[in-house]
Amino acid sequence: MVTVYQRAIAEFGADKQIECVIEECLELALVLQHAKRKKAGVKEIVDEVADVEIMLKQLRIILNENAAIFERKCYKIARLTNRIFHHHELKQKEGSA
């Protein structure tokens, strides 16, 4: 079954959808900056996160690199876990000093 993501790529083209990925990521960054200054709220952030997630689904289809993406995510999650552990240890040592 063809997904709506695949149909969008077929209809508009991969290059156009990659441009949209860039635009949506920039819009999310901008709304997060606005939220820091109380010029945007959770609703605006949620809208942009939804847009970015939709476009990232399309990007995954365009790249056709799901296994590589999964592998890199696993590596980066493990690295984050390690950083959290070391940060927690450091805070504990500072608290007991």
Short mmCIF file of N, CA, C and O in Angstrom, two decimals:
data_model
loop_
_atom_site.label_atom_id
_atom_site.label_comp_id
_atom_site.label_asym_id
_atom_site.label_seq_id
_atom_site.Cartn_x
_atom_site.Cartn_y
_atom_site.Cartn_z
N MET A 1 0.84 -1.18 0.00
CA MET A 1 0.00 0.00 0.00
C MET A 1 0.89 1.25 0.00
O MET A 1 1.86 1.33 0.74
N VAL A 2 0.55 2.19 -0.82
CA VAL A 2 1.29 3.45 -0.91
C VAL A 2 0.81 4.38 0.20
O VAL A 2 -0.39 4.57 0.39
N THR A 3 1.76 4.94 0.93
CA THR A 3 1.42 5.85 2.02
C THR A 3 1.23 7.27 1.49
O THR A 3 1.66 7.59 0.37
N VAL A 4 0.64 8.09 2.30
CA VAL A 4 0.49 9.51 1.93
C VAL A 4 1.86 10.16 1.77
O VAL A 4 2.04 11.05 0.93
N TYR A 5 2.85 9.70 2.52
CA TYR A 5 4.20 10.23 2.40
C TYR A 5 4.77 9.92 1.02
O TYR A 5 5.37 10.78 0.38
N GLN A 6 4.60 8.68 0.58
CA GLN A 6 5.08 8.27 -0.74
C GLN A 6 4.35 9.03 -1.85
O GLN A 6 4.96 9.41 -2.85
N ARG A 7 3.07 9.23 -1.64
CA ARG A 7 2.29 9.97 -2.64
C ARG A 7 2.76 11.41 -2.74
O ARG A 7 2.82 11.98 -3.83
N ALA A 8 3.08 12.02 -1.60
CA ALA A 8 3.56 13.41 -1.60
C ALA A 8 4.88 13.51 -2.36
O ALA A 8 5.08 14.43 -3.16
N ILE A 9 5.77 12.55 -2.12
CA ILE A 9 7.07 12.55 -2.82
C ILE A 9 6.85 12.37 -4.31
O ILE A 9 7.45 13.09 -5.13
N ALA A 10 5.96 11.45 -4.69
CA ALA A 10 5.69 11.21 -6.11
C ALA A 10 5.04 12.44 -6.75
O ALA A 10 5.37 12.80 -7.89
N GLU A 11 4.17 13.10 -6.04
CA GLU A 11 3.43 14.25 -6.59
C GLU A 11 4.31 15.49 -6.71
O GLU A 11 4.28 16.19 -7.72
N PHE A 12 5.07 15.78 -5.66
CA PHE A 12 5.81 17.04 -5.61
C PHE A 12 7.30 16.89 -5.96
O PHE A 12 7.97 17.88 -6.25
N GLY A 13 7.81 15.68 -5.86
CA GLY A 13 9.22 15.43 -6.15
C GLY A 13 10.08 15.46 -4.89
O GLY A 13 9.79 16.18 -3.94
N ALA A 14 11.14 14.65 -4.92
CA ALA A 14 12.03 14.53 -3.77
C ALA A 14 12.72 15.85 -3.44
O ALA A 14 12.82 16.24 -2.27
N ASP A 15 13.18 16.57 -4.47
CA ASP A 15 13.89 17.84 -4.21
C ASP A 15 12.99 18.84 -3.49
O ASP A 15 13.42 19.50 -2.55
N LYS A 16 11.75 18.94 -3.94
CA LYS A 16 10.80 19.87 -3.31
C LYS A 16 10.53 19.46 -1.86
O LYS A 16 10.46 20.30 -0.96
N GLN A 17 10.40 18.17 -1.62
CA GLN A 17 10.11 17.71 -0.27
C GLN A 17 11.31 17.92 0.64
O GLN A 17 11.15 18.22 1.82
N ILE A 18 12.52 17.78 0.10
CA ILE A 18 13.71 18.07 0.91
C ILE A 18 13.75 19.55 1.26
O ILE A 18 14.09 19.92 2.39
N GLU A 19 13.38 20.42 0.33
CA GLU A 19 13.28 21.85 0.64
C GLU A 19 12.27 22.08 1.77
O GLU A 19 12.51 22.90 2.67
N CYS A 20 11.17 21.34 1.72
CA CYS A 20 10.16 21.47 2.77
C CYS A 20 10.68 20.99 4.13
O CYS A 20 10.32 21.56 5.16
N VAL A 21 11.51 19.95 4.13
CA VAL A 21 12.13 19.49 5.38
C VAL A 21 12.93 20.64 6.00
O VAL A 21 12.80 20.94 7.19
N ILE A 22 13.72 21.28 5.17
CA ILE A 22 14.55 22.40 5.64
C ILE A 22 13.67 23.51 6.19
O ILE A 22 13.91 24.02 7.30
N GLU A 23 12.64 23.88 5.45
CA GLU A 23 11.75 24.95 5.88
C GLU A 23 11.07 24.62 7.20
O GLU A 23 10.99 25.47 8.11
N GLU A 24 10.58 23.40 7.32
CA GLU A 24 9.86 23.03 8.55
C GLU A 24 10.80 22.99 9.75
O GLU A 24 10.41 23.39 10.85
N CYS A 25 12.03 22.53 9.55
CA CYS A 25 13.00 22.54 10.65
C CYS A 25 13.32 23.97 11.09
O CYS A 25 13.42 24.26 12.29
N LEU A 26 13.46 24.85 10.12
CA LEU A 26 13.71 26.26 10.44
C LEU A 26 12.52 26.88 11.17
O LEU A 26 12.70 27.66 12.12
N GLU A 27 11.31 26.54 10.74
CA GLU A 27 10.12 27.07 11.41
C GLU A 27 10.04 26.57 12.85
O GLU A 27 9.66 27.34 13.75
N LEU A 28 10.41 25.32 13.09
CA LEU A 28 10.42 24.80 14.46
C LEU A 28 11.45 25.55 15.30
O LEU A 28 11.16 25.96 16.43
N ALA A 29 12.63 25.75 14.74
CA ALA A 29 13.67 26.49 15.48
C ALA A 29 13.19 27.89 15.82
O ALA A 29 13.38 28.37 16.94
N LEU A 30 12.53 28.53 14.87
CA LEU A 30 12.04 29.89 15.09
C LEU A 30 10.96 29.94 16.16
O LEU A 30 10.98 30.81 17.04
N VAL A 31 10.02 29.00 16.13
CA VAL A 31 8.95 29.02 17.12
C VAL A 31 9.50 28.71 18.51
O VAL A 31 9.02 29.25 19.51
N LEU A 32 10.55 27.90 18.59
CA LEU A 32 11.18 27.65 19.89
C LEU A 32 11.85 28.91 20.42
O LEU A 32 11.77 29.21 21.63
N GLN A 33 12.48 29.67 19.54
CA GLN A 33 13.06 30.95 19.95
C GLN A 33 11.96 31.90 20.42
O GLN A 33 12.11 32.59 21.43
N HIS A 34 10.86 31.94 19.70
CA HIS A 34 9.73 32.81 20.09
C HIS A 34 9.17 32.38 21.44
O HIS A 34 8.80 33.23 22.25
N ALA A 35 9.10 31.08 21.67
CA ALA A 35 8.57 30.58 22.94
C ALA A 35 9.45 31.00 24.10
O ALA A 35 8.94 31.30 25.19
N LYS A 36 10.76 31.05 23.89
CA LYS A 36 11.66 31.50 24.94
C LYS A 36 11.35 32.94 25.35
O LYS A 36 11.55 33.32 26.50
N ARG A 37 10.88 33.73 24.40
CA ARG A 37 10.55 35.13 24.67
C ARG A 37 9.06 35.34 24.92
O ARG A 37 8.58 36.47 24.88
N LYS A 38 8.35 34.23 25.13
CA LYS A 38 6.90 34.25 25.42
C LYS A 38 6.09 34.81 24.26
O LYS A 38 5.00 35.33 24.44
N LYS A 39 6.61 34.70 23.02
CA LYS A 39 5.88 35.17 21.83
C LYS A 39 5.20 34.02 21.11
O LYS A 39 4.56 34.23 20.09
N ALA A 40 5.36 32.80 21.63
CA ALA A 40 4.70 31.62 21.08
C ALA A 40 4.46 30.66 22.23
O ALA A 40 5.17 30.70 23.24
N GLY A 41 3.47 29.81 22.07
CA GLY A 41 3.13 28.87 23.13
C GLY A 41 3.24 27.43 22.69
O GLY A 41 3.70 27.12 21.58
N VAL A 42 2.75 26.55 23.54
CA VAL A 42 2.82 25.12 23.29
C VAL A 42 2.09 24.75 22.01
O VAL A 42 2.57 23.91 21.24
N LYS A 43 0.95 25.36 21.74
CA LYS A 43 0.19 25.03 20.53
C LYS A 43 1.03 25.25 19.28
O LYS A 43 1.06 24.40 18.38
N GLU A 44 1.73 26.37 19.21
CA GLU A 44 2.57 26.66 18.04
C GLU A 44 3.73 25.67 17.94
O GLU A 44 4.09 25.22 16.83
N ILE A 45 4.30 25.33 19.08
CA ILE A 45 5.40 24.35 19.08
C ILE A 45 4.89 22.99 18.60
O ILE A 45 5.51 22.35 17.76
N VAL A 46 3.75 22.57 19.12
CA VAL A 46 3.17 21.28 18.73
C VAL A 46 2.91 21.24 17.23
O VAL A 46 3.20 20.24 16.56
N ASP A 47 2.37 22.32 16.68
CA ASP A 47 2.12 22.38 15.23
C ASP A 47 3.40 22.18 14.44
O ASP A 47 3.43 21.43 13.45
N GLU A 48 4.47 22.85 14.85
CA GLU A 48 5.73 22.74 14.12
C GLU A 48 6.39 21.38 14.30
O GLU A 48 6.97 20.84 13.36
N VAL A 49 6.27 20.80 15.49
CA VAL A 49 6.82 19.45 15.71
C VAL A 49 6.10 18.46 14.80
O VAL A 49 6.73 17.61 14.16
N ALA A 50 4.78 18.60 14.69
CA ALA A 50 4.01 17.71 13.81
C ALA A 50 4.48 17.87 12.36
O ALA A 50 4.68 16.87 11.66
N ASP A 51 4.66 19.10 11.92
CA ASP A 51 5.14 19.34 10.55
C ASP A 51 6.51 18.71 10.32
O ASP A 51 6.75 18.07 9.28
N VAL A 52 7.42 18.89 11.27
CA VAL A 52 8.77 18.34 11.14
C VAL A 52 8.71 16.81 11.10
O VAL A 52 9.38 16.18 10.27
N GLU A 53 7.91 16.21 11.97
CA GLU A 53 7.83 14.75 11.98
C GLU A 53 7.28 14.21 10.65
O GLU A 53 7.77 13.20 10.14
N ILE A 54 6.30 14.88 10.09
CA ILE A 54 5.75 14.48 8.79
C ILE A 54 6.83 14.56 7.71
O ILE A 54 6.99 13.64 6.90
N MET A 55 7.58 15.63 7.72
CA MET A 55 8.62 15.80 6.70
C MET A 55 9.78 14.82 6.91
O MET A 55 10.36 14.33 5.95
N LEU A 56 10.10 14.52 8.17
CA LEU A 56 11.18 13.56 8.43
C LEU A 56 10.79 12.16 7.96
O LEU A 56 11.65 11.40 7.48
N LYS A 57 9.52 11.82 8.07
CA LYS A 57 9.05 10.53 7.53
C LYS A 57 9.32 10.47 6.03
O LYS A 57 9.77 9.46 5.50
N GLN A 58 9.03 11.57 5.35
CA GLN A 58 9.28 11.61 3.91
C GLN A 58 10.77 11.55 3.61
O GLN A 58 11.19 10.86 2.66
N LEU A 59 11.57 12.22 4.40
CA LEU A 59 13.01 12.21 4.19
C LEU A 59 13.57 10.80 4.33
O LEU A 59 14.44 10.38 3.56
N ARG A 60 13.08 10.06 5.31
CA ARG A 60 13.52 8.67 5.48
C ARG A 60 13.21 7.84 4.25
O ARG A 60 14.01 7.01 3.83
N ILE A 61 12.04 8.07 3.65
CA ILE A 61 11.66 7.35 2.43
C ILE A 61 12.59 7.75 1.29
O ILE A 61 13.08 6.90 0.54
N ILE A 62 12.83 9.05 1.15
CA ILE A 62 13.70 9.55 0.07
C ILE A 62 15.11 8.97 0.21
O ILE A 62 15.70 8.50 -0.77
N LEU A 63 15.66 8.98 1.42
CA LEU A 63 17.02 8.49 1.64
C LEU A 63 17.12 6.97 1.54
O LEU A 63 18.18 6.45 1.18
N ASN A 64 16.04 6.29 1.91
CA ASN A 64 16.02 4.82 1.90
C ASN A 64 17.20 4.26 2.70
O ASN A 64 17.91 3.36 2.24
N GLU A 65 17.42 4.82 3.87
CA GLU A 65 18.54 4.41 4.74
C GLU A 65 18.05 4.11 6.16
O GLU A 65 18.67 4.48 7.14
N ASN A 66 16.91 3.42 6.28
CA ASN A 66 16.34 3.16 7.61
C ASN A 66 17.29 2.41 8.52
O ASN A 66 17.40 2.73 9.71
N ALA A 67 17.99 1.42 8.00
CA ALA A 67 18.91 0.64 8.85
C ALA A 67 20.05 1.52 9.36
O ALA A 67 20.40 1.46 10.54
N ALA A 68 20.60 2.34 8.49
CA ALA A 68 21.69 3.23 8.90
C ALA A 68 21.20 4.26 9.91
O ALA A 68 21.90 4.57 10.88
N ILE A 69 20.01 4.78 9.70
CA ILE A 69 19.44 5.75 10.65
C ILE A 69 19.22 5.09 12.00
O ILE A 69 19.56 5.65 13.04
N PHE A 70 18.66 3.88 12.00
CA PHE A 70 18.43 3.15 13.24
C PHE A 70 19.75 2.91 13.97
O PHE A 70 19.85 3.13 15.18
N GLU A 71 20.77 2.49 13.24
CA GLU A 71 22.08 2.23 13.85
C GLU A 71 22.64 3.49 14.49
O GLU A 71 23.15 3.47 15.62
N ARG A 72 22.57 4.62 13.80
CA ARG A 72 23.10 5.88 14.34
C ARG A 72 22.29 6.34 15.54
O ARG A 72 22.85 6.88 16.51
N LYS A 73 20.97 6.15 15.50
CA LYS A 73 20.14 6.51 16.65
C LYS A 73 20.53 5.69 17.87
O LYS A 73 20.64 6.23 18.98
N CYS A 74 20.75 4.41 17.68
CA CYS A 74 21.16 3.55 18.80
C CYS A 74 22.47 4.04 19.39
O CYS A 74 22.63 4.14 20.61
N TYR A 75 23.44 4.34 18.53
CA TYR A 75 24.74 4.85 18.99
C TYR A 75 24.56 6.15 19.77
O TYR A 75 25.12 6.31 20.85
N LYS A 76 23.76 7.06 19.23
CA LYS A 76 23.60 8.37 19.87
C LYS A 76 22.81 8.28 21.17
O LYS A 76 23.08 9.02 22.12
N ILE A 77 21.86 7.37 21.24
CA ILE A 77 21.11 7.17 22.49
C ILE A 77 22.03 6.58 23.55
O ILE A 77 21.99 6.99 24.72
N ALA A 78 22.89 5.64 23.15
CA ALA A 78 23.86 5.07 24.10
C ALA A 78 24.82 6.15 24.60
O ALA A 78 25.14 6.22 25.80
N ARG A 79 25.27 7.02 23.70
CA ARG A 79 26.15 8.11 24.07
C ARG A 79 25.46 9.07 25.05
O ARG A 79 26.04 9.50 26.04
N LEU A 80 24.19 9.37 24.78
CA LEU A 80 23.43 10.24 25.68
C LEU A 80 23.27 9.59 27.05
O LEU A 80 23.42 10.25 28.09
N THR A 81 22.98 8.30 27.06
CA THR A 81 22.85 7.57 28.32
C THR A 81 24.14 7.67 29.13
O THR A 81 24.12 7.91 30.34
N ASN A 82 25.25 7.53 28.45
CA ASN A 82 26.56 7.62 29.09
C ASN A 82 26.78 9.02 29.66
O ASN A 82 27.27 9.19 30.79
N ARG A 83 26.43 10.03 28.90
CA ARG A 83 26.58 11.42 29.37
C ARG A 83 25.73 11.68 30.60
O ARG A 83 26.17 12.34 31.55
N ILE A 84 24.50 11.17 30.59
CA ILE A 84 23.61 11.35 31.75
C ILE A 84 24.22 10.69 32.97
O ILE A 84 24.25 11.28 34.06
N PHE A 85 24.71 9.47 32.80
CA PHE A 85 25.32 8.74 33.91
C PHE A 85 26.50 9.51 34.49
O PHE A 85 26.60 9.69 35.70
N HIS A 86 27.39 9.99 33.61
CA HIS A 86 28.57 10.72 34.10
C HIS A 86 28.18 12.05 34.73
O HIS A 86 28.79 12.46 35.72
N HIS A 87 27.19 12.71 34.19
CA HIS A 87 26.72 13.97 34.78
C HIS A 87 26.15 13.72 36.16
O HIS A 87 26.41 14.47 37.11
N HIS A 88 25.37 12.66 36.30
CA HIS A 88 24.78 12.31 37.59
C HIS A 88 25.88 11.99 38.61
O HIS A 88 25.82 12.44 39.75
N GLU A 89 26.89 11.24 38.17
CA GLU A 89 28.01 10.91 39.05
C GLU A 89 28.72 12.18 39.52
O GLU A 89 29.06 12.31 40.68
N LEU A 90 28.96 13.09 38.60
CA LEU A 90 29.64 14.34 38.92
C LEU A 90 28.83 15.15 39.94
O LEU A 90 29.39 15.68 40.91
N LYS A 91 27.52 15.24 39.73
CA LYS A 91 26.66 15.96 40.69
C LYS A 91 26.71 15.31 42.06
O LYS A 91 26.74 16.00 43.07
N GLN A 92 26.75 13.97 42.09
CA GLN A 92 26.80 13.27 43.37
C GLN A 92 28.12 13.56 44.09
O GLN A 92 28.13 13.78 45.29
N LYS A 93 29.22 13.57 43.34
CA LYS A 93 30.53 13.85 43.94
C LYS A 93 30.58 15.28 44.47
O LYS A 93 31.14 15.54 45.53
N GLU A 94 30.02 16.22 43.72
CA GLU A 94 30.00 17.62 44.14
C GLU A 94 29.16 17.80 45.40
O GLU A 94 29.48 18.58 46.27
N GLY A 95 28.08 17.04 45.48
CA GLY A 95 27.18 17.12 46.64
C GLY A 95 27.79 16.56 47.90
O GLY A 95 27.49 17.00 49.01
N SER A 96 28.67 15.58 47.76
CA SER A 96 29.28 14.95 48.92
C SER A 96 30.60 15.61 49.30
O SER A 96 31.19 15.25 50.31
N ALA A 97 31.06 16.54 48.51
CA ALA A 97 32.34 17.19 48.80
C ALA A 97 32.19 18.32 49.77
O ALA A 97 31.23 18.84 50.10
#
